[in-house]
Amino acid sequence: MKKGEIDVLFTQEQIQKRVAELARQMDDDFMGRELIVVGVLKGAFIFMSDLVRNIKIPLACDFLRVASYEHDKNTGVIRMEFDTTQPITGKDVLLVEDIVDSGRTLRHILKHMETKEPRSIKVASLLYKETGAGVKKLVDYIGFETPNKYVIGYGLDSEGIYRSLPYIGAFK
Ligand code: IMP
Ligand code: MG
């Protein structure tokens, strides 16, 4: 597939401002809690790194990675490639995602995380795609809502590339 030019949907400045706003809200919401921020690799790594540097309360970081079989995205199996490494039982978990589309990935991760019996689980997603899947209630903190287009940049890839763009865009 030949890639054309990229339309900028959210600029670096807009993203930084929104990340700071979310962090302020998290400082309030998690005050006095034992916060563990769990990033879903790879897509969330840039959002998470900016987010945790804006959050002022103490926190621990951890990561997990899931893979879904590309050839059958809607019905295929989601599999845990690797899991968090520290105990989260009784802790307050903030799960950080790049984008929630159908919500299948998120549901799978939440089900898995719940077996570890954390005190609470909240979800922050940089982007929420309004596709009518009706999974908005699963996401506690949304950076931006995006149209139903394939988006790239600020952690999000297309065939492994474009994660390093400082803005979020869509192919023209
Ligand atoms: P879901 O399971 O349908 O909610 O899809 C979520 C996952 O698919 C995300 O964590 C991304 O890895 C990937 N994804 C969905 N939409 C996009 C997109 O527009 N750009 C890049 N990755 C996407
Ligand atoms: Mg992802």
XYZ file of N, CA and C and ligand atoms in Angstrom:
540
model
N 0.855 -1.204 0.000
C 0.000 0.000 0.000
C 0.887 1.248 0.000
N 0.620 2.146 -0.947
C 1.425 3.358 -1.046
C 0.829 4.417 -0.118
N 1.694 5.014 0.723
C 1.208 6.022 1.654
C 1.311 7.404 1.032
N 0.239 8.132 1.121
C 0.245 9.513 0.641
C 0.699 10.442 1.738
N 0.269 11.658 1.677
C 0.628 12.617 2.718
C -0.242 12.418 3.946
N 0.171 13.080 5.009
C -0.525 12.886 6.280
C -1.279 14.158 6.689
N -2.537 14.011 7.045
C -3.329 15.105 7.608
C -3.095 15.120 9.113
N -2.715 16.284 9.645
C -2.530 16.375 11.095
C -3.894 16.516 11.767
N -4.186 15.618 12.699
C -5.461 15.684 13.432
C -5.274 16.397 14.764
N -4.166 16.088 15.448
C -3.859 16.724 16.732
C -2.383 17.097 16.734
N -2.099 18.362 16.964
C -0.723 18.843 16.924
C 0.000 18.476 18.216
N 1.316 18.601 18.159
C 2.157 18.359 19.333
C 1.696 19.233 20.517
N 1.371 20.505 20.233
C 0.945 21.443 21.277
C -0.390 21.005 21.887
N -1.326 20.624 21.026
C -2.638 20.159 21.522
C -2.483 18.921 22.392
N -1.602 18.022 21.981
C -1.391 16.784 22.736
C -0.783 17.103 24.101
N 0.259 17.957 24.112
C 0.932 18.275 25.375
C -0.032 18.928 26.360
N -0.900 19.794 25.855
C -1.871 20.487 26.700
C -2.865 19.477 27.284
N -3.336 18.586 26.459
C -4.323 17.588 26.899
C -3.710 16.603 27.901
N -2.463 16.200 27.640
C -1.782 15.270 28.550
C -1.634 15.920 29.936
N -1.290 17.202 29.954
C -1.149 17.923 31.229
C -2.488 17.987 31.961
N -3.568 18.215 31.222
C -4.911 18.260 31.833
C -5.278 16.909 32.453
N -5.015 15.847 31.707
C -5.326 14.503 32.216
C -4.523 14.207 33.477
N -3.258 14.607 33.474
C -2.388 14.364 34.624
C -2.886 15.095 35.874
N -3.377 16.331 35.692
C -3.924 17.091 36.832
C -5.096 16.334 37.451
N -5.963 15.823 36.555
C -7.138 15.072 37.001
C -6.711 13.793 37.735
N -5.679 13.140 37.223
C -5.186 11.905 37.852
C -4.545 12.192 39.208
N -3.834 13.310 39.316
C -3.263 13.717 40.606
C -4.374 13.804 41.659
N -5.496 14.395 41.272
C -6.636 14.522 42.193
C -7.244 13.156 42.490
N -7.483 12.384 41.426
C -8.208 11.120 41.570
C -7.407 10.056 42.332
N -6.082 10.066 42.192
C -5.260 9.008 42.799
C -4.484 9.471 44.030
N -4.772 10.660 44.492
C -4.108 11.186 45.689
C -4.219 10.203 46.854
N -3.094 9.864 47.473
C -3.100 8.968 48.622
C -3.213 7.488 48.274
N -3.245 7.170 46.993
C -3.375 5.772 46.555
C -2.014 5.186 46.177
N -1.964 3.847 46.108
C -0.757 3.187 45.604
C -0.916 2.949 44.118
N -0.476 3.929 43.342
C -0.754 3.930 41.902
C 0.298 3.149 41.109
N -0.205 2.226 40.282
C 0.658 1.562 39.303
C 0.123 1.873 37.916
N 0.959 2.504 37.114
C 0.578 2.840 35.745
C 1.064 1.703 34.844
N 0.122 1.072 34.147
C 0.458 -0.074 33.300
C 0.226 0.294 31.829
N 1.319 0.361 31.090
C 1.246 0.719 29.672
C 1.088 -0.508 28.795
N 0.231 -0.377 27.789
C 0.041 -1.466 26.823
C 0.964 -1.200 25.631
N 1.981 -2.052 25.515
C 2.971 -1.888 24.449
C 2.430 -2.430 23.131
N 2.918 -1.908 21.984
C 3.902 -0.842 21.990
C 3.257 0.535 21.941
N 2.044 0.583 21.436
C 1.392 1.850 21.078
C 1.354 2.925 22.149
N 1.284 2.518 23.432
C 1.085 3.510 24.490
C 2.376 4.113 25.033
N 3.538 3.695 24.489
C 4.780 4.060 25.191
C 5.076 5.558 25.199
N 4.720 6.257 24.157
C 5.019 7.694 24.123
C 4.021 8.466 24.986
N 2.754 8.145 24.834
C 1.708 8.759 25.663
C 2.011 8.529 27.142
N 2.349 7.300 27.494
C 2.632 6.983 28.899
C 3.834 7.758 29.422
N 4.871 7.871 28.601
C 6.074 8.555 29.099
C 5.796 10.035 29.350
N 4.981 10.656 28.516
C 4.606 12.050 28.766
C 3.659 12.152 29.965
N 2.727 11.223 30.024
C 1.732 11.246 31.103
C 2.385 11.119 32.478
N 3.243 10.110 32.657
C 3.833 9.898 33.991
C 4.747 11.062 34.404
N 5.330 11.735 33.418
C 6.184 12.883 33.775
C 5.365 14.111 34.144
N 4.071 14.087 33.822
C 3.182 15.178 34.209
C 2.442 14.905 35.519
N 2.342 13.630 35.881
C 1.672 13.271 37.136
C 2.634 13.560 38.290
N 2.144 14.225 39.329
C 3.037 14.650 40.411
C 3.080 13.667 41.579
N 2.013 12.887 41.765
C 2.001 11.949 42.897
C 2.923 10.758 42.593
N 3.419 10.064 43.634
C 4.324 8.932 43.392
C 3.599 7.806 42.662
N 4.322 7.125 41.802
C 3.705 6.024 41.058
C 4.778 5.026 40.637
N 4.319 3.815 40.329
C 5.201 2.794 39.749
C 4.740 2.561 38.312
N 5.680 2.136 37.475
C 5.362 1.864 36.069
C 5.514 0.376 35.776
N 4.628 -0.120 34.964
C 4.773 -1.497 34.483
C 4.195 -1.564 33.072
N 4.411 -2.697 32.421
C 3.991 -2.836 31.027
C 3.444 -4.228 30.764
N 2.598 -4.309 29.776
C 2.204 -5.614 29.261
C 2.088 -5.471 27.749
N 2.042 -6.608 27.100
C 1.909 -6.579 25.645
C 0.957 -7.670 25.191
N 0.038 -7.285 24.353
C -0.867 -8.265 23.768
C -0.673 -8.264 22.257
N -0.982 -9.385 21.638
C -0.921 -9.464 20.179
C -2.235 -10.037 19.683
N -2.723 -9.467 18.580
C -3.919 -10.053 17.978
C -3.534 -10.521 16.588
N -4.143 -11.592 16.160
C -3.798 -12.124 14.849
C -4.332 -11.211 13.758
N -3.415 -10.651 13.009
C -3.694 -9.619 12.009
C -4.743 -10.023 10.976
N -4.646 -11.273 10.513
C -5.502 -11.676 9.392
C -6.975 -11.761 9.757
N -7.283 -11.772 11.027
C -8.688 -11.861 11.416
C -8.912 -10.979 12.640
N -8.823 -9.681 12.439
C -8.821 -8.725 13.550
C -10.097 -8.740 14.390
N -11.224 -9.059 13.747
C -12.485 -8.934 14.471
C -12.886 -10.177 15.261
N -12.457 -11.329 14.780
C -12.851 -12.549 15.477
C -11.632 -13.303 16.001
N -10.443 -12.855 15.627
C -9.215 -13.577 15.971
C -8.891 -13.574 17.442
N -7.945 -14.360 17.776
C -7.544 -14.549 19.164
C -6.622 -13.417 19.600
N -6.847 -12.912 20.798
C -5.909 -11.962 21.405
C -5.105 -12.752 22.427
N -3.804 -12.567 22.362
C -2.959 -13.384 23.233
C -2.000 -12.463 23.976
N -1.776 -12.820 25.250
C -0.874 -12.059 26.102
C 0.558 -12.420 25.702
N 1.319 -11.481 25.208
C 2.716 -11.776 24.843
C 3.626 -11.684 26.052
N 3.431 -10.627 26.842
C 4.034 -10.626 28.175
C 3.218 -9.773 29.123
N 3.422 -10.076 30.399
C 2.558 -9.550 31.445
C 3.346 -8.611 32.366
N 2.639 -7.930 33.241
C 3.271 -7.072 34.237
C 4.199 -7.908 35.128
N 5.175 -7.251 35.745
C 6.165 -8.005 36.522
C 6.057 -7.775 38.033
N 5.246 -6.788 38.458
C 5.156 -6.559 39.900
C 3.752 -6.903 40.409
N 3.639 -7.244 41.702
C 2.316 -7.600 42.223
C 1.379 -6.385 42.176
N 0.152 -6.591 41.720
C -0.776 -5.454 41.683
C -1.989 -5.683 42.582
N -1.992 -6.804 43.263
C -3.087 -7.108 44.190
C -3.204 -5.998 45.236
N -4.394 -5.458 45.357
C -4.650 -4.406 46.339
C -4.189 -3.019 45.928
N -3.563 -2.907 44.764
C -3.070 -1.602 44.293
C -4.094 -0.956 43.349
N -3.883 0.327 43.084
C -4.743 1.039 42.140
C -4.039 1.116 40.789
N -4.648 0.458 39.819
C -4.032 0.344 38.500
C -4.630 1.375 37.542
N -3.727 2.060 36.835
C -4.153 2.914 35.721
C -3.596 2.281 34.450
N -4.488 1.703 33.658
C -4.090 1.056 32.421
C -4.030 2.115 31.322
N -2.904 2.152 30.601
C -2.736 3.192 29.578
C -2.698 2.565 28.192
N -3.642 2.958 27.351
C -3.782 2.442 25.979
C -3.544 3.566 24.980
N -3.184 3.189 23.757
C -3.059 4.194 22.697
C -4.413 4.565 22.108
N -5.196 3.527 21.781
C -6.477 3.791 21.128
C -7.456 2.669 21.431
N -8.698 3.036 21.646
C -9.757 2.036 21.808
C -10.680 2.169 20.609
N -10.823 1.062 19.907
C -11.638 1.042 18.690
C -12.855 0.148 18.967
N -12.747 -1.140 18.699
C -13.870 -2.041 18.992
C -13.965 -2.338 20.490
N -12.848 -2.137 21.189
C -12.812 -2.432 22.616
C -12.439 -3.876 22.922
N -12.218 -4.673 21.904
C -11.888 -6.091 22.115
C -10.591 -6.260 22.896
N -9.575 -5.506 22.493
C -8.278 -5.594 23.164
C -8.418 -5.187 24.632
N -9.098 -4.073 24.839
C -9.262 -3.556 26.198
C -10.030 -4.526 27.084
N -11.118 -5.060 26.578
C -11.913 -6.026 27.355
C -11.055 -7.223 27.768
N -10.257 -7.693 26.819
C -9.393 -8.847 27.074
C -8.395 -8.530 28.198
N -7.782 -7.358 28.113
C -6.785 -6.969 29.121
C -7.450 -6.780 30.487
N -8.613 -6.139 30.491
C -9.303 -5.890 31.764
C -9.668 -7.201 32.463
N -10.159 -8.155 31.669
C -10.534 -9.461 32.216
C -9.310 -10.128 32.865
N -8.196 -10.015 32.156
C -6.948 -10.586 32.657
C -6.479 -9.873 33.934
N -6.520 -8.546 33.926
C -6.052 -7.765 35.072
C -6.915 -8.020 36.312
N -8.224 -8.208 36.085
C -9.137 -8.421 37.212
C -8.807 -9.688 37.996
N -8.225 -10.682 37.331
C -7.863 -11.923 38.022
C -6.761 -11.687 39.062
N -6.050 -10.578 38.934
C -4.967 -10.267 39.872
C -5.457 -9.505 41.103
N -6.762 -9.206 41.093
C -7.423 -8.535 42.211
C -6.771 -7.233 42.679
N -6.636 -6.286 41.771
C -6.189 -4.960 42.204
C -7.303 -4.280 43.013
N -6.981 -3.237 43.724
C -8.010 -2.506 44.480
C -8.971 -1.822 43.513
N -8.400 -1.265 42.441
C -9.229 -0.643 41.402
C -8.475 -0.669 40.074
N -9.229 -0.583 38.989
C -8.611 -0.438 37.659
C -9.312 0.707 36.937
N -8.502 1.683 36.509
C -9.028 2.757 35.654
C -8.303 2.670 34.322
N -8.938 3.189 33.301
C -8.361 3.117 31.960
C -8.183 4.519 31.384
N -6.977 4.777 30.877
C -6.715 6.026 30.143
C -6.350 5.643 28.720
N -7.043 6.229 27.749
C -6.681 5.982 26.360
C -6.434 7.314 25.671
N -5.301 7.394 24.998
C -4.976 8.616 24.257
C -6.099 8.955 23.290
N -6.589 7.929 22.591
C -7.627 8.149 21.583
C -8.803 7.205 21.785
N -9.961 7.701 21.407
C -11.156 6.867 21.391
C -11.801 7.051 20.031
N -11.952 5.933 19.328
C -12.518 5.994 17.983
C -14.020 5.785 18.061
N -14.766 6.747 17.600
C -16.222 6.647 17.686
C -16.741 5.809 16.528
N -16.819 4.502 16.762
C -17.240 3.590 15.688
C -18.601 2.989 15.976
N -19.195 3.403 17.087
C -20.495 2.845 17.429
C -20.398 1.537 18.184
N -19.190 1.167 18.570
C -19.011 -0.079 19.322
C -19.565 0.053 20.743
N -19.764 1.294 21.177
C -20.401 1.524 22.475
C -19.579 1.088 23.673
N -18.264 1.279 23.586
C -17.407 0.831 24.681
C -16.812 2.007 25.461
N -17.392 3.192 25.235
C -16.867 4.390 25.883
C -16.895 4.283 27.409
N -17.871 3.576 27.919
C -18.011 3.435 29.378
C -16.829 2.696 30.010
N -16.071 1.986 29.185
C -14.895 1.267 29.701
C -13.700 2.195 29.919
N -13.750 3.387 29.337
C -12.590 4.278 29.356
C -12.859 5.465 30.291
N -12.019 5.596 31.318
C -12.213 6.646 32.317
C -11.608 7.972 31.900
N -10.490 7.910 31.164
C -9.814 9.134 30.722
C -9.558 9.019 29.218
N -10.125 9.947 28.466
C -9.922 9.935 27.010
C -9.162 11.202 26.613
N -8.068 11.009 25.869
C -7.312 12.169 25.392
C -8.125 12.923 24.359
N -8.406 12.250 23.265
C -9.190 12.846 22.177
C -10.081 11.779 21.549
N -11.238 12.232 21.055
C -12.049 11.342 20.229
C -11.645 11.561 18.784
N -11.517 10.454 18.041
C -11.095 10.566 16.649
C -12.162 10.009 15.718
N -12.194 10.535 14.500
C -13.109 9.976 13.510
C -12.698 8.551 13.161
N -13.559 7.837 12.512
C -13.285 6.437 12.173
C -12.330 6.327 10.983
N -11.090 6.740 11.225
C -10.019 6.682 10.225
C -8.830 6.009 10.872
N -7.941 5.463 10.058
C -6.727 4.869 10.607
C -5.758 5.989 10.982
N -5.371 6.057 12.249
C -4.509 7.144 12.715
C -3.113 6.640 13.066
N -2.160 7.539 12.958
C -0.756 7.205 13.191
C -0.082 8.334 13.970
N 1.075 8.023 14.522
C 1.880 9.026 15.206
C 1.712 8.991 16.713
N 2.651 9.608 17.414
C 2.635 9.693 18.880
C 2.407 8.300 19.484
N 3.129 7.323 18.942
C 3.049 5.952 19.447
C 2.304 4.995 18.530
N 1.378 5.536 17.745
C 0.570 4.665 16.880
C 1.270 4.428 15.549
N 1.211 3.180 15.102
C 1.977 2.797 13.917
C 1.097 2.402 12.741
N 1.744 2.361 11.597
C 1.196 1.663 10.444
C 2.304 0.740 9.972
N 2.070 -0.542 10.075
C 3.070 -1.554 9.738
C 4.422 -1.268 10.411
N 4.368 -0.862 11.646
C 5.567 -0.673 12.449
C 6.205 0.712 12.370
N 5.787 1.516 11.390
C 6.407 2.830 11.180
C 5.461 3.942 11.700
N 6.006 5.131 11.823
C 5.288 6.372 12.184
C 5.056 6.578 13.677
N 5.484 5.649 14.523
C 5.266 5.831 15.960
C 5.961 7.090 16.481
N 7.057 7.458 15.836
C 7.898 8.548 16.328
C 7.422 9.931 15.908
N 6.351 10.021 15.146
C 5.833 11.357 14.804
C 5.377 12.057 16.082
N 5.692 13.350 16.247
C 5.290 14.048 17.471
C 3.822 14.484 17.481
N 3.125 14.263 16.374
C 1.702 14.632 16.286
C 0.896 13.383 15.907
N -0.427 13.515 15.940
C -1.304 12.413 15.515
C -1.927 12.803 14.178
N -1.846 11.898 13.225
C -2.374 12.205 11.901
C -3.078 11.024 11.275
N -3.612 11.283 10.078
C -4.250 10.230 9.295
C -3.781 10.384 7.854
N -3.673 9.289 7.159
C -3.286 9.375 5.744
C -4.391 10.064 4.952
N -3.985 10.925 4.026
C -4.957 11.624 3.164
C -5.679 10.623 2.272
P -9.670 -2.689 19.379
O -9.382 -4.026 20.008
O -10.556 -2.821 18.152
O -10.246 -1.684 20.355
O -8.329 -2.143 18.795
C -7.396 -1.609 19.583
C -5.985 -1.805 19.048
O -5.924 -1.821 17.613
C -5.166 -0.623 19.490
O -4.537 -0.896 20.723
C -4.201 -0.441 18.344
O -3.053 -1.217 18.565
C -4.926 -0.947 17.141
N -5.567 0.156 16.379
C -6.903 0.372 16.240
N -7.135 1.444 15.476
C -5.932 1.951 15.142
C -5.514 3.086 14.349
O -6.315 3.873 13.818
N -4.179 3.281 14.247
C -3.250 2.457 14.815
N -3.590 1.394 15.554
C -4.924 1.129 15.707
Mg -2.590 -1.198 21.034
